CSV table of C-alpha atoms in Angstrom, one decimal:
chain,number,residue,atom,x,y,z
N,28,MET,CA,86.8,94.8,118.1
N,29,THR,CA,88.9,97.5,116.7
N,30,LEU,CA,87.2,100.6,115.1
N,31,THR,CA,88.7,103.4,113.3
N,32,TRP,CA,87.3,106.7,113.8
N,33,TYR,CA,87.9,110.1,111.5
N,34,GLY,CA,87.9,113.4,112.9
N,35,PRO,CA,85.6,114.4,115.6
N,36,ASP,CA,83.5,111.2,115.5
N,37,VAL,CA,85.9,109.6,118.0
N,38,LEU,CA,84.5,112.2,120.5
N,39,THR,CA,81.3,110.0,120.8
N,40,VAL,CA,83.6,107.6,122.8
N,41,ALA,CA,85.6,110.3,124.3
N,42,ASP,CA,84.6,109.3,128.1
N,43,GLU,CA,85.9,105.7,127.7
N,44,PHE,CA,88.8,106.9,125.6
N,45,THR,CA,89.9,109.3,128.5
N,46,GLU,CA,89.9,106.9,131.2
N,47,ALA,CA,92.0,104.5,129.1
N,48,TYR,CA,94.5,107.3,128.3
N,49,ALA,CA,94.8,108.0,132.1
N,50,GLU,CA,95.3,104.6,133.0
N,51,VAL,CA,98.1,104.1,130.8
N,52,PHE,CA,100.0,107.5,131.0
N,53,THR,CA,99.7,107.7,134.8
N,54,ALA,CA,101.3,104.3,135.4
N,55,PRO,CA,105.3,103.7,135.2
N,56,PRO,CA,107.2,105.0,133.6
N,57,TRP,CA,104.9,107.7,133.1
N,58,GLU,CA,104.2,108.7,136.7
N,59,PRO,CA,104.1,110.7,138.9
N,60,ARG,CA,101.2,112.2,137.2
N,61,ASP,CA,97.7,113.1,138.9
N,62,ALA,CA,95.2,111.0,137.0
N,63,GLU,CA,92.4,113.8,137.1
N,64,GLU,CA,94.8,116.3,135.7
N,65,ALA,CA,95.8,113.6,133.0
N,66,ARG,CA,92.2,113.3,131.9
N,67,LEU,CA,91.4,116.9,131.9
N,68,GLU,CA,94.6,117.7,129.6
N,69,PHE,CA,94.2,114.7,127.3
N,70,ARG,CA,90.4,115.4,126.9
N,71,GLU,CA,91.2,119.2,125.8
N,72,ARG,CA,93.7,118.0,123.7
N,73,LEU,CA,91.7,115.5,122.0
N,74,GLU,CA,89.2,118.0,121.3
N,75,THR,CA,91.7,120.0,119.5
N,76,ASP,CA,93.6,117.3,117.8
N,77,VAL,CA,90.2,115.6,116.1
N,78,ARG,CA,90.2,118.9,113.8
N,79,ARG,CA,93.9,118.2,112.6
N,80,PRO,CA,94.1,117.4,109.0
N,81,GLY,CA,93.9,113.6,108.5
N,82,PHE,CA,93.0,112.9,111.8
N,83,ARG,CA,92.2,109.2,112.8
N,84,ALA,CA,91.9,107.3,116.1
N,85,VAL,CA,91.9,103.3,116.3
N,86,LEU,CA,90.4,101.8,119.4
N,87,ALA,CA,90.4,98.5,120.5
N,88,LEU,CA,87.0,97.9,122.5
N,89,SER,CA,86.6,95.0,125.0
N,90,GLU,CA,83.1,93.3,125.3
N,91,ASP,CA,81.8,95.7,127.9
N,92,GLY,CA,82.5,98.6,125.7
N,93,GLY,CA,85.5,99.8,127.6
N,94,VAL,CA,88.7,100.9,125.6
N,95,ASP,CA,91.5,98.4,125.7
N,96,GLY,CA,93.8,100.2,123.6
N,97,PHE,CA,94.2,103.1,121.3
N,98,ALA,CA,96.2,104.9,118.7
N,99,THR,CA,95.8,108.5,117.3
N,100,GLY,CA,97.5,110.5,114.7
N,101,TRP,CA,97.3,112.9,111.8
N,102,THR,CA,99.4,114.3,108.8
N,103,THR,CA,102.0,116.7,110.1
N,104,GLN,CA,101.6,120.3,108.6
N,105,ALA,CA,104.2,123.0,107.8
N,106,PRO,CA,105.3,124.8,109.6
N,107,PHE,CA,106.5,122.4,112.0
N,108,ARG,CA,104.9,122.8,115.4
N,109,THR,CA,107.1,124.2,118.4
N,110,ASP,CA,104.8,123.4,121.2
N,111,ARG,CA,105.0,120.2,123.6
N,112,ALA,CA,108.1,118.2,122.6
N,113,TYR,CA,108.4,119.2,118.9
N,114,GLY,CA,111.3,121.8,119.5
N,115,LYS,CA,113.3,118.9,120.9
N,116,VAL,CA,112.6,116.9,117.7
N,117,THR,CA,113.6,120.1,115.6
N,118,ARG,CA,116.8,120.3,117.7
N,119,ARG,CA,117.6,116.6,117.5
N,120,LEU,CA,117.1,116.3,113.8
N,121,GLY,CA,117.5,119.7,112.4
N,122,ALA,CA,114.9,121.7,110.6
N,123,GLU,CA,115.9,120.2,107.1
N,124,ARG,CA,115.7,116.7,108.1
N,125,VAL,CA,112.2,117.5,110.0
N,126,ASN,CA,111.0,119.0,106.7
N,127,GLU,CA,112.2,115.8,104.8
N,128,LEU,CA,111.3,113.0,107.3
N,129,LEU,CA,108.4,114.4,109.2
N,130,VAL,CA,106.3,117.2,107.5
N,131,GLY,CA,103.6,115.7,105.3
N,132,HIS,CA,103.6,112.4,106.7
N,133,PHE,CA,101.7,110.6,109.4
N,134,GLU,CA,102.3,111.3,112.9
N,135,ILE,CA,101.5,108.7,115.3
N,136,ASP,CA,100.7,110.9,118.5
N,137,GLU,CA,99.3,108.5,120.9
N,138,LEU,CA,99.6,104.6,121.5
N,139,GLY,CA,98.5,102.9,124.8
N,140,VAL,CA,97.4,99.6,125.7
N,141,ARG,CA,95.8,99.0,129.2
N,142,SER,CA,97.5,96.5,131.6
N,143,ARG,CA,94.6,94.2,131.3
N,144,ALA,CA,95.2,94.0,127.4
N,145,ARG,CA,99.2,93.7,127.5
N,146,GLY,CA,101.1,91.0,125.9
N,147,THR,CA,98.2,90.1,123.5
N,148,GLY,CA,100.0,91.8,120.4
N,149,LEU,CA,97.2,94.6,120.5
N,150,GLY,CA,99.8,97.4,120.4
N,151,ARG,CA,101.4,96.2,117.3
N,152,ARG,CA,98.1,95.6,115.8
N,153,LEU,CA,97.0,99.2,116.7
N,154,LEU,CA,100.4,100.7,115.3
N,155,SER,CA,100.1,98.8,112.2
N,156,ALA,CA,96.2,99.6,111.7
N,157,LEU,CA,96.9,103.5,112.2
N,158,SER,CA,100.1,103.6,110.1
N,159,SER,CA,99.2,101.5,107.3
N,160,GLY,CA,97.5,104.2,105.4
N,161,ALA,CA,100.2,107.0,105.8
N,162,PRO,CA,100.5,109.4,103.3
N,163,GLY,CA,103.6,108.7,101.0
N,164,GLY,CA,103.9,105.6,102.8
N,165,ARG,CA,105.8,107.2,105.8
N,166,ALA,CA,104.5,107.3,109.3
N,167,TRP,CA,106.6,108.6,112.4
N,168,LEU,CA,106.3,109.2,116.1
N,169,MET,CA,108.1,110.4,119.2
N,170,THR,CA,108.4,109.0,122.5
N,171,TRP,CA,110.4,109.7,125.7
N,172,ASN,CA,113.7,107.8,126.2
N,173,GLY,CA,112.8,107.3,129.7
N,174,ALA,CA,110.4,104.6,128.5
N,175,PRO,CA,112.5,101.6,127.8
N,176,ASP,CA,109.6,99.4,127.2
N,177,ALA,CA,108.3,101.6,124.5
N,178,LEU,CA,111.5,102.1,122.7
N,179,ALA,CA,112.0,98.3,122.7
N,180,PHE,CA,108.7,97.9,121.2
N,181,TYR,CA,109.2,100.2,118.4
N,182,ARG,CA,112.6,98.7,117.8
N,183,ARG,CA,111.1,95.3,117.6
N,184,ALA,CA,108.2,96.4,115.3
N,185,GLY,CA,110.9,97.6,112.9
N,186,TRP,CA,110.8,101.3,113.3
N,187,GLN,CA,113.9,103.1,112.7
N,188,GLU,CA,115.7,106.0,114.5
N,189,PRO,CA,117.0,108.8,112.6
N,190,GLU,CA,120.5,109.5,113.7
N,191,PRO,CA,120.6,112.7,115.8
N,192,LEU,CA,122.7,115.7,114.9
N,193,PRO,CA,125.9,115.5,116.6
N,194,GLY,CA,125.7,116.8,120.3
N,195,GLU,CA,121.8,117.2,119.7
N,196,GLU,CA,120.4,114.3,121.5
N,197,THR,CA,117.5,115.1,123.7
N,198,ASP,CA,115.0,113.0,125.9
N,199,MET,CA,112.7,112.5,122.7
N,200,VAL,CA,113.6,109.7,120.3
N,201,VAL,CA,112.0,109.9,116.8
N,202,PHE,CA,111.1,106.7,115.0
N,203,VAL,CA,110.2,106.4,111.3
N,204,ALA,CA,108.0,103.5,110.1
N,205,PRO,CA,109.6,100.7,108.1
N,206,GLY,CA,108.7,100.8,104.4
N,207,PRO,CA,108.7,103.1,101.5
N,208,ALA,CA,110.6,106.5,102.1
């Protein structure tokens, strides 16, 4: 069963959600990362992120109520953030293209599928469910270039990579959803 939460409502399943996040993002290629540290960091970030404009979470629940997969996102606001890996995105694309391609559009922040549910098309369904209502018809995301399976997944799903500025490649790759510009 797949359910969508808006804003802080997703905190009602935060424990299950946090466990799924920790499992996904402490396994290869994301390791080595301490699972308890990942849980604490994600839970703290989730409690802030749910208050971002346009926040939505789509969770796929198993029969026992566990989270098999998840996707979260929100509408990217101006000014463009500089924390986490956002500075690398600005360096890669340039401020003008960031404002044109990303600001005001829907950012996919997290997408993960637990190992027990991989290979079922769940990741594609979650990505589609979350990005389908994107403002202006555009969604975007960034991912680490050290995650070849993630890069291949987004490419197979038809997501496009804006060309980086010459000499400004970074370890973060930006993808824009197919569809209206």
